[in-house]
Each structure stands twice: as structure tokens, then as C-alpha cells.
Amino acid sequence: MSNKKPLAIIKIGGNIIDNPKELSQFLVDFSNIEGKKILVHGGGKSATKMAQSIGLTPQMIDGRRITDKPMLDVVVMIYAGEINKNIVAQLQANNTNAMGFSGADGNLIQSTKRNHPTIDYGFVGDVQKVNTPLLETLINNGIVPVFCAITHDKNGQLLNTNADTIASELAIAASEVFEVTLNYCFEKAGVLADVEDENSVIEQINSALYSKLKEEGAIHSGMIPKLDNCFNSLSKGVQKIKIGHHRMLKDANAICTSIEL
């Protein structure tokens, strides 16, 4: 038996953030989770809306945002500013002692600018290391860290970083000292066998089934990087991963997708 204390890491997708009522309900559910926990949030549509309102045209390649300098200014402002602080304030209202962080704060998450052979993603970061001792100190002192999807390169440059990846890298790092459960919450009940059918949740996926579903084309586009992250985390010490609607946080019997090796 492990004598490590449990730690829940929960990532919420932008679609929850875009809906104030849904977000508010999620934050109540999150506050009711007992024990040590971390929240990681994506950005939602507000960065795109803000960019458009000041005349920028968001560019995406394969579902990933290209982040040039003007776009970086917008995502930092929205993710690390507006969204992060609103979430922290609502958690405080729910008596959860939350603190908001970007990766630059306390050098918590250091990244390097993505170097791709053919695509210039701009100011996009790939996580290199997590400051586990500081993370552990914060958590053991009753702080609930709330991470936005912004990291830094230790040379003064902020970088836009995929929030799913941040959640999985935090989970891998924290699993050295905690028994980590990682939950990806979004608007669906789990990974669906048929995108059109909300009731077609695949309740368990292991690596063999995952390969088969990819080959059949049943799992594609945005779900692939999410699941790749999951299997990577499990292979590096994370105990348990679930993907589904945030009602799974308060209802142990809610249908969702469990990922295992």
C-alpha cells in the first residue's frame, strides 16, 4: 500500500468556462471535493472573441492555435488574467482557498518554445519541467492551485501551452509525492463511440482498445492528443484517469470513461 496522500487534479475545458451557469455549478462541485486538489483550466472562446474585437484573426492548424505576438498578448490577458482570477474569486466565495498561477509564477512550469520542422506555432510552449517541491509546499499548506494555460521559458518569454498537457505534466510530476487521480471534465459524458450519440460512452479504454479505435477512425481529431496525454501520464506514475462531464466529481456512479494501461 502506498502511504502517499491522495491528490485530485481536475482539468476543465473551455466549453465549461464559456457558460457562466455551468462554470458556477462546476466550481461548487470542485469545492466540495475533499482533500488535496489542483484545478487546471483552458481558455474557451473568450480569447478568440477578444482577438476578433481588436481586429486579429485567430489562426488554427490541426486544432492547435498559432500564437503570434499580438495573439499571445490576448491569451495572457484572458487566460492568466480574466478567467483565472474570476475562477479564483468564485472558489474563495465557496470557501476554497485557491491561488491562481501561470507557469512563470514561482517558476512552477517551465517550457521551451515549440520547434516544429514545418509549422511555426509562434509563442507556443512545450512543458520541460515542473517545480514539484514548490507545488508540494503549496498543497501541503492548504492552498488549492489554479493553473491557466500559460507557461514561461525562464528567459522572460511567456508561452501559450495546451491545458490538457499542463494537467498531465502536473499529474506526472506530482505523482512522485502524491497518489494522483487526473480528471478531464468537459461537456460530454465521456469518450463517445459515436459523436452524434451522447449515450455511446466507452466506459473503459486501455491501450489495446485505443489503438483499435484509432485504426477504425472511431477516435479522431481533438480526442487523440487528449488520450495520448492520458496514456503518457499513466505510464509515468499517475494512478487513475477519468474523462467525462463534471457531474462525475460528485456522483461516483456517473457514467464516464476510465483510462487504464
Tab-separated table of C-alpha atoms in Angstrom:
chain	number	residue	atom	x	y	z
A	1	MET	CA	0.000	0.000	0.000
A	2	SER	CA	1.200	3.484	-0.841
A	3	ASN	CA	1.491	5.889	2.067
A	4	LYS	CA	1.275	8.819	-0.357
A	5	LYS	CA	-1.634	11.203	0.248
A	6	PRO	CA	-4.262	11.393	-2.485
A	7	LEU	CA	-4.306	14.408	-4.822
A	8	ALA	CA	-7.043	15.137	-7.369
A	9	ILE	CA	-6.059	17.118	-10.468
A	10	ILE	CA	-9.020	18.364	-12.453
A	11	LYS	CA	-8.852	19.966	-15.887
A	12	ILE	CA	-11.866	21.871	-17.196
A	13	GLY	CA	-12.372	22.590	-20.850
A	14	GLY	CA	-13.177	25.937	-22.375
A	15	ASN	CA	-16.771	24.928	-23.024
A	16	ILE	CA	-17.464	24.936	-19.252
A	17	ILE	CA	-15.794	28.340	-18.916
A	18	ASP	CA	-17.901	29.770	-21.752
A	19	ASN	CA	-21.104	29.042	-19.839
A	20	PRO	CA	-21.256	31.075	-16.578
A	21	LYS	CA	-24.012	28.917	-15.066
A	22	GLU	CA	-22.159	25.680	-15.858
A	23	LEU	CA	-18.893	27.124	-14.534
A	24	SER	CA	-20.513	28.251	-11.314
A	25	GLN	CA	-22.008	24.770	-10.743
A	26	PHE	CA	-18.684	23.120	-11.552
A	27	LEU	CA	-16.854	25.327	-9.031
A	28	VAL	CA	-19.356	24.364	-6.313
A	29	ASP	CA	-18.756	20.662	-7.127
A	30	PHE	CA	-14.993	21.220	-7.205
A	31	SER	CA	-15.096	22.995	-3.830
A	32	ASN	CA	-16.928	20.016	-2.335
A	33	ILE	CA	-14.146	17.583	-3.249
A	34	GLU	CA	-12.438	16.584	-0.018
A	35	GLY	CA	-8.688	16.634	0.346
A	36	LYS	CA	-5.843	17.993	-1.753
A	37	LYS	CA	-6.606	19.198	-5.253
A	38	ILE	CA	-5.429	21.270	-8.222
A	39	LEU	CA	-7.538	22.898	-10.939
A	40	VAL	CA	-6.265	23.448	-14.491
A	41	HIS	CA	-8.389	25.469	-16.906
A	42	GLY	CA	-8.391	26.016	-20.638
A	43	GLY	CA	-9.324	29.237	-22.344
A	44	GLY	CA	-12.656	28.903	-24.030
A	45	LYS	CA	-13.882	31.198	-26.736
A	46	SER	CA	-13.240	34.461	-24.906
A	47	ALA	CA	-9.658	34.788	-26.214
A	48	THR	CA	-10.931	34.322	-29.773
A	49	LYS	CA	-13.731	36.856	-29.184
A	50	MET	CA	-11.328	39.381	-27.674
A	51	ALA	CA	-8.857	38.882	-30.559
A	52	GLN	CA	-11.612	39.439	-33.132
A	53	SER	CA	-12.857	42.538	-31.301
A	54	ILE	CA	-9.420	44.167	-31.736
A	55	GLY	CA	-9.119	43.067	-35.353
A	56	LEU	CA	-6.937	39.950	-35.030
A	57	THR	CA	-7.781	36.814	-36.989
A	58	PRO	CA	-7.148	33.677	-34.916
A	59	GLN	CA	-5.227	31.029	-36.869
A	60	MET	CA	-5.533	27.312	-36.174
A	61	ILE	CA	-3.607	24.371	-37.650
A	62	ASP	CA	-4.910	20.856	-36.831
A	63	GLY	CA	-6.972	22.253	-33.965
A	64	ARG	CA	-3.968	23.979	-32.385
A	65	ARG	CA	-3.799	27.737	-32.074
A	66	ILE	CA	-0.972	29.600	-33.797
A	67	THR	CA	0.180	32.207	-31.279
A	68	ASP	CA	1.885	35.238	-32.781
A	69	LYS	CA	2.906	38.164	-30.555
A	70	PRO	CA	-0.457	40.055	-30.680
A	71	MET	CA	-2.354	36.794	-30.033
A	72	LEU	CA	-0.024	35.941	-27.131
A	73	ASP	CA	-0.868	39.308	-25.522
A	74	VAL	CA	-4.570	38.436	-25.781
A	75	VAL	CA	-4.283	34.893	-24.384
A	76	VAL	CA	-2.140	36.047	-21.462
A	77	MET	CA	-4.675	38.768	-20.668
A	78	ILE	CA	-7.675	36.425	-20.889
A	79	TYR	CA	-6.278	33.130	-19.533
A	80	ALA	CA	-3.902	34.346	-16.805
A	81	GLY	CA	-5.978	37.433	-16.076
A	82	GLU	CA	-9.719	37.477	-16.535
A	83	ILE	CA	-10.536	33.745	-16.492
A	84	ASN	CA	-8.004	32.712	-13.842
A	85	LYS	CA	-8.893	35.481	-11.387
A	86	ASN	CA	-12.650	35.025	-11.847
A	87	ILE	CA	-12.289	31.327	-11.062
A	88	VAL	CA	-10.128	32.056	-8.001
A	89	ALA	CA	-12.647	34.631	-6.744
A	90	GLN	CA	-15.559	32.202	-7.164
A	91	LEU	CA	-13.617	29.451	-5.368
A	92	GLN	CA	-12.915	31.847	-2.491
A	93	ALA	CA	-16.669	32.520	-2.358
A	94	ASN	CA	-17.084	28.731	-1.962
A	95	ASN	CA	-14.566	28.715	0.931
A	96	THR	CA	-11.835	27.089	-1.143
A	97	ASN	CA	-8.504	28.780	-0.535
A	98	ALA	CA	-7.444	28.991	-4.179
A	99	MET	CA	-4.424	30.773	-5.652
A	100	GLY	CA	-4.090	31.421	-9.383
A	101	PHE	CA	-0.875	30.635	-11.218
A	102	SER	CA	0.736	30.789	-14.601
A	103	GLY	CA	3.784	28.598	-15.140
A	104	ALA	CA	6.007	31.651	-14.582
A	105	ASP	CA	4.803	32.166	-11.001
A	106	GLY	CA	7.326	30.548	-8.663
A	107	ASN	CA	8.874	29.004	-11.803
A	108	LEU	CA	6.152	26.370	-11.414
A	109	ILE	CA	6.088	25.207	-15.048
A	110	GLN	CA	8.981	25.813	-17.389
A	111	SER	CA	8.627	25.254	-21.136
A	112	THR	CA	10.537	25.666	-24.349
A	113	LYS	CA	9.158	27.334	-27.453
A	114	ARG	CA	7.861	24.639	-29.763
A	115	ASN	CA	10.258	23.814	-32.555
A	116	HIS	CA	8.378	22.137	-35.410
A	117	PRO	CA	10.104	21.158	-38.684
A	118	THR	CA	7.425	22.678	-40.932
A	119	ILE	CA	4.959	24.758	-38.872
A	120	ASP	CA	5.784	27.904	-36.920
A	121	TYR	CA	3.369	27.759	-33.994
A	122	GLY	CA	4.670	31.101	-32.694
A	123	PHE	CA	4.797	31.547	-28.930
A	124	VAL	CA	3.652	28.044	-28.042
A	125	GLY	CA	5.355	26.165	-25.214
A	126	ASP	CA	6.143	22.508	-24.675
A	127	VAL	CA	6.495	21.691	-20.974
A	128	GLN	CA	10.018	20.775	-19.827
A	129	LYS	CA	9.762	20.683	-16.063
A	130	VAL	CA	7.505	21.261	-13.088
A	131	ASN	CA	8.696	22.741	-9.780
A	132	THR	CA	7.436	19.793	-7.701
A	133	PRO	CA	8.891	20.941	-4.321
A	134	LEU	CA	7.048	24.282	-4.521
A	135	LEU	CA	3.863	22.596	-5.731
A	136	GLU	CA	4.063	20.176	-2.801
A	137	THR	CA	4.646	23.032	-0.319
A	138	LEU	CA	1.609	24.953	-1.602
A	139	ILE	CA	-0.664	21.907	-1.486
A	140	ASN	CA	0.532	20.786	1.950
A	141	ASN	CA	-0.202	24.291	3.259
A	142	GLY	CA	-3.854	24.073	2.263
A	143	ILE	CA	-3.584	26.105	-0.954
A	144	VAL	CA	-5.591	24.948	-3.981
A	145	PRO	CA	-3.527	25.939	-7.043
A	146	VAL	CA	-5.472	27.079	-10.107
A	147	PHE	CA	-3.371	26.924	-13.274
A	148	CYS	CA	-4.081	28.698	-16.535
A	149	ALA	CA	-2.606	27.583	-19.866
A	150	ILE	CA	0.375	29.975	-19.819
A	151	THR	CA	3.947	28.885	-19.052
A	152	HIS	CA	7.380	30.536	-19.478
A	153	ASP	CA	10.850	29.694	-20.792
A	154	LYS	CA	12.916	31.077	-17.846
A	155	ASN	CA	14.310	33.719	-20.254
A	156	GLY	CA	11.446	36.151	-19.776
A	157	GLN	CA	9.167	34.820	-22.509
A	158	LEU	CA	5.598	33.729	-21.734
A	159	LEU	CA	4.268	30.840	-23.828
A	160	ASN	CA	0.772	29.618	-24.682
A	161	THR	CA	0.586	25.945	-23.653
A	162	ASN	CA	-2.029	23.259	-24.145
A	163	ALA	CA	-4.056	22.959	-20.923
A	164	ASP	CA	-4.531	19.171	-21.258
A	165	THR	CA	-0.751	18.833	-21.440
A	166	ILE	CA	-0.283	21.081	-18.399
A	167	ALA	CA	-2.718	18.892	-16.443
A	168	SER	CA	-0.906	15.704	-17.443
A	169	GLU	CA	2.596	17.131	-16.752
A	170	LEU	CA	1.471	18.380	-13.318
A	171	ALA	CA	-0.027	14.941	-12.644
A	172	ILE	CA	3.192	13.143	-13.640
A	173	ALA	CA	5.358	15.463	-11.510
A	174	ALA	CA	3.028	15.349	-8.506
A	175	SER	CA	2.818	11.549	-8.616
A	176	GLU	CA	6.361	11.458	-7.188
A	177	VAL	CA	4.907	12.670	-3.879
A	178	PHE	CA	1.131	12.122	-4.079
A	179	GLU	CA	-1.229	9.428	-5.267
A	180	VAL	CA	-2.675	11.277	-8.228
A	181	THR	CA	-6.072	10.969	-9.878
A	182	LEU	CA	-6.482	13.027	-13.041
A	183	ASN	CA	-9.953	14.056	-14.236
A	184	TYR	CA	-10.636	15.724	-17.578
A	185	CYS	CA	-14.037	17.425	-17.379
A	186	PHE	CA	-15.848	18.649	-20.470
A	187	GLU	CA	-19.407	18.943	-21.758
A	188	LYS	CA	-19.821	15.298	-22.848
A	189	ALA	CA	-20.351	12.285	-20.582
A	190	GLY	CA	-17.087	10.689	-21.743
A	191	VAL	CA	-15.337	9.450	-24.872
A	192	LEU	CA	-18.112	8.590	-27.320
A	193	ALA	CA	-18.125	5.669	-29.760
A	194	ASP	CA	-20.446	7.774	-31.924
A	195	VAL	CA	-20.019	11.539	-31.662
A	196	GLU	CA	-23.673	12.040	-32.594
A	197	ASP	CA	-24.904	9.771	-29.786
A	198	GLU	CA	-24.482	11.168	-26.265
A	199	ASN	CA	-25.259	7.729	-24.816
A	200	SER	CA	-22.459	5.884	-26.609
A	201	VAL	CA	-19.878	6.429	-23.847
A	202	ILE	CA	-16.966	3.985	-23.924
A	203	GLU	CA	-16.659	3.315	-20.195
A	204	GLN	CA	-13.155	1.828	-20.229
A	205	ILE	CA	-10.297	2.324	-22.651
A	206	ASN	CA	-6.968	0.533	-22.387
A	207	SER	CA	-4.019	0.886	-24.775
A	208	ALA	CA	-5.066	-2.083	-26.942
A	209	LEU	CA	-8.625	-0.778	-27.393
A	210	TYR	CA	-7.285	2.732	-28.017
A	211	SER	CA	-5.089	1.511	-30.917
A	212	LYS	CA	-8.057	-0.366	-32.387
A	213	LEU	CA	-10.424	2.641	-32.105
A	214	LYS	CA	-7.837	4.901	-33.768
A	215	GLU	CA	-7.390	2.440	-36.634
A	216	GLU	CA	-11.156	2.255	-37.142
A	217	GLY	CA	-11.356	6.060	-37.103
A	218	ALA	CA	-13.805	5.930	-34.170
A	219	ILE	CA	-11.490	8.242	-32.208
A	220	HIS	CA	-10.031	11.149	-34.126
A	221	SER	CA	-9.093	14.867	-34.173
A	222	GLY	CA	-9.069	16.601	-30.764
A	223	MET	CA	-9.610	13.429	-28.745
A	224	ILE	CA	-6.308	11.865	-29.908
A	225	PRO	CA	-3.910	14.341	-28.230
A	226	LYS	CA	-6.107	14.174	-25.089
A	227	LEU	CA	-5.886	10.372	-24.920
A	228	ASP	CA	-2.184	10.344	-25.853
A	229	ASN	CA	-1.639	12.585	-22.827
A	230	CYS	CA	-3.622	10.160	-20.659
A	231	PHE	CA	-1.618	7.087	-21.611
A	232	ASN	CA	1.637	9.010	-21.228
A	233	SER	CA	0.586	10.056	-17.684
A	234	LEU	CA	-0.401	6.518	-16.676
A	235	SER	CA	2.909	5.134	-17.926
A	236	LYS	CA	4.707	7.681	-15.710
A	237	GLY	CA	3.065	7.029	-12.357
A	238	VAL	CA	-0.394	8.645	-12.416
A	239	GLN	CA	-2.808	6.278	-10.658
A	240	LYS	CA	-6.155	6.840	-12.318
A	241	ILE	CA	-7.622	8.945	-15.144
A	242	LYS	CA	-11.241	9.719	-15.938
A	243	ILE	CA	-12.768	11.735	-18.782
A	244	GLY	CA	-16.344	12.940	-18.622
A	245	HIS	CA	-18.909	15.504	-17.539
A	246	HIS	CA	-18.132	17.253	-14.263
A	247	ARG	CA	-21.087	15.544	-12.576
A	248	MET	CA	-18.667	12.606	-12.146
A	249	LEU	CA	-16.945	14.709	-9.447
A	250	LYS	CA	-19.921	14.479	-7.107
A	251	ASP	CA	-21.568	11.282	-8.290
A	252	ALA	CA	-19.337	8.205	-8.052
A	253	ASN	CA	-21.829	6.297	-10.212
A	254	ALA	CA	-21.971	8.836	-13.049
A	255	ILE	CA	-21.106	7.303	-16.391
A	256	CYS	CA	-17.702	8.423	-17.663
A	257	THR	CA	-14.649	6.995	-19.412
A	258	SER	CA	-11.881	5.422	-17.293
A	259	ILE	CA	-8.461	5.182	-18.910
A	260	GLU	CA	-6.082	2.394	-17.988
A	261	LEU	CA	-2.905	0.969	-19.486
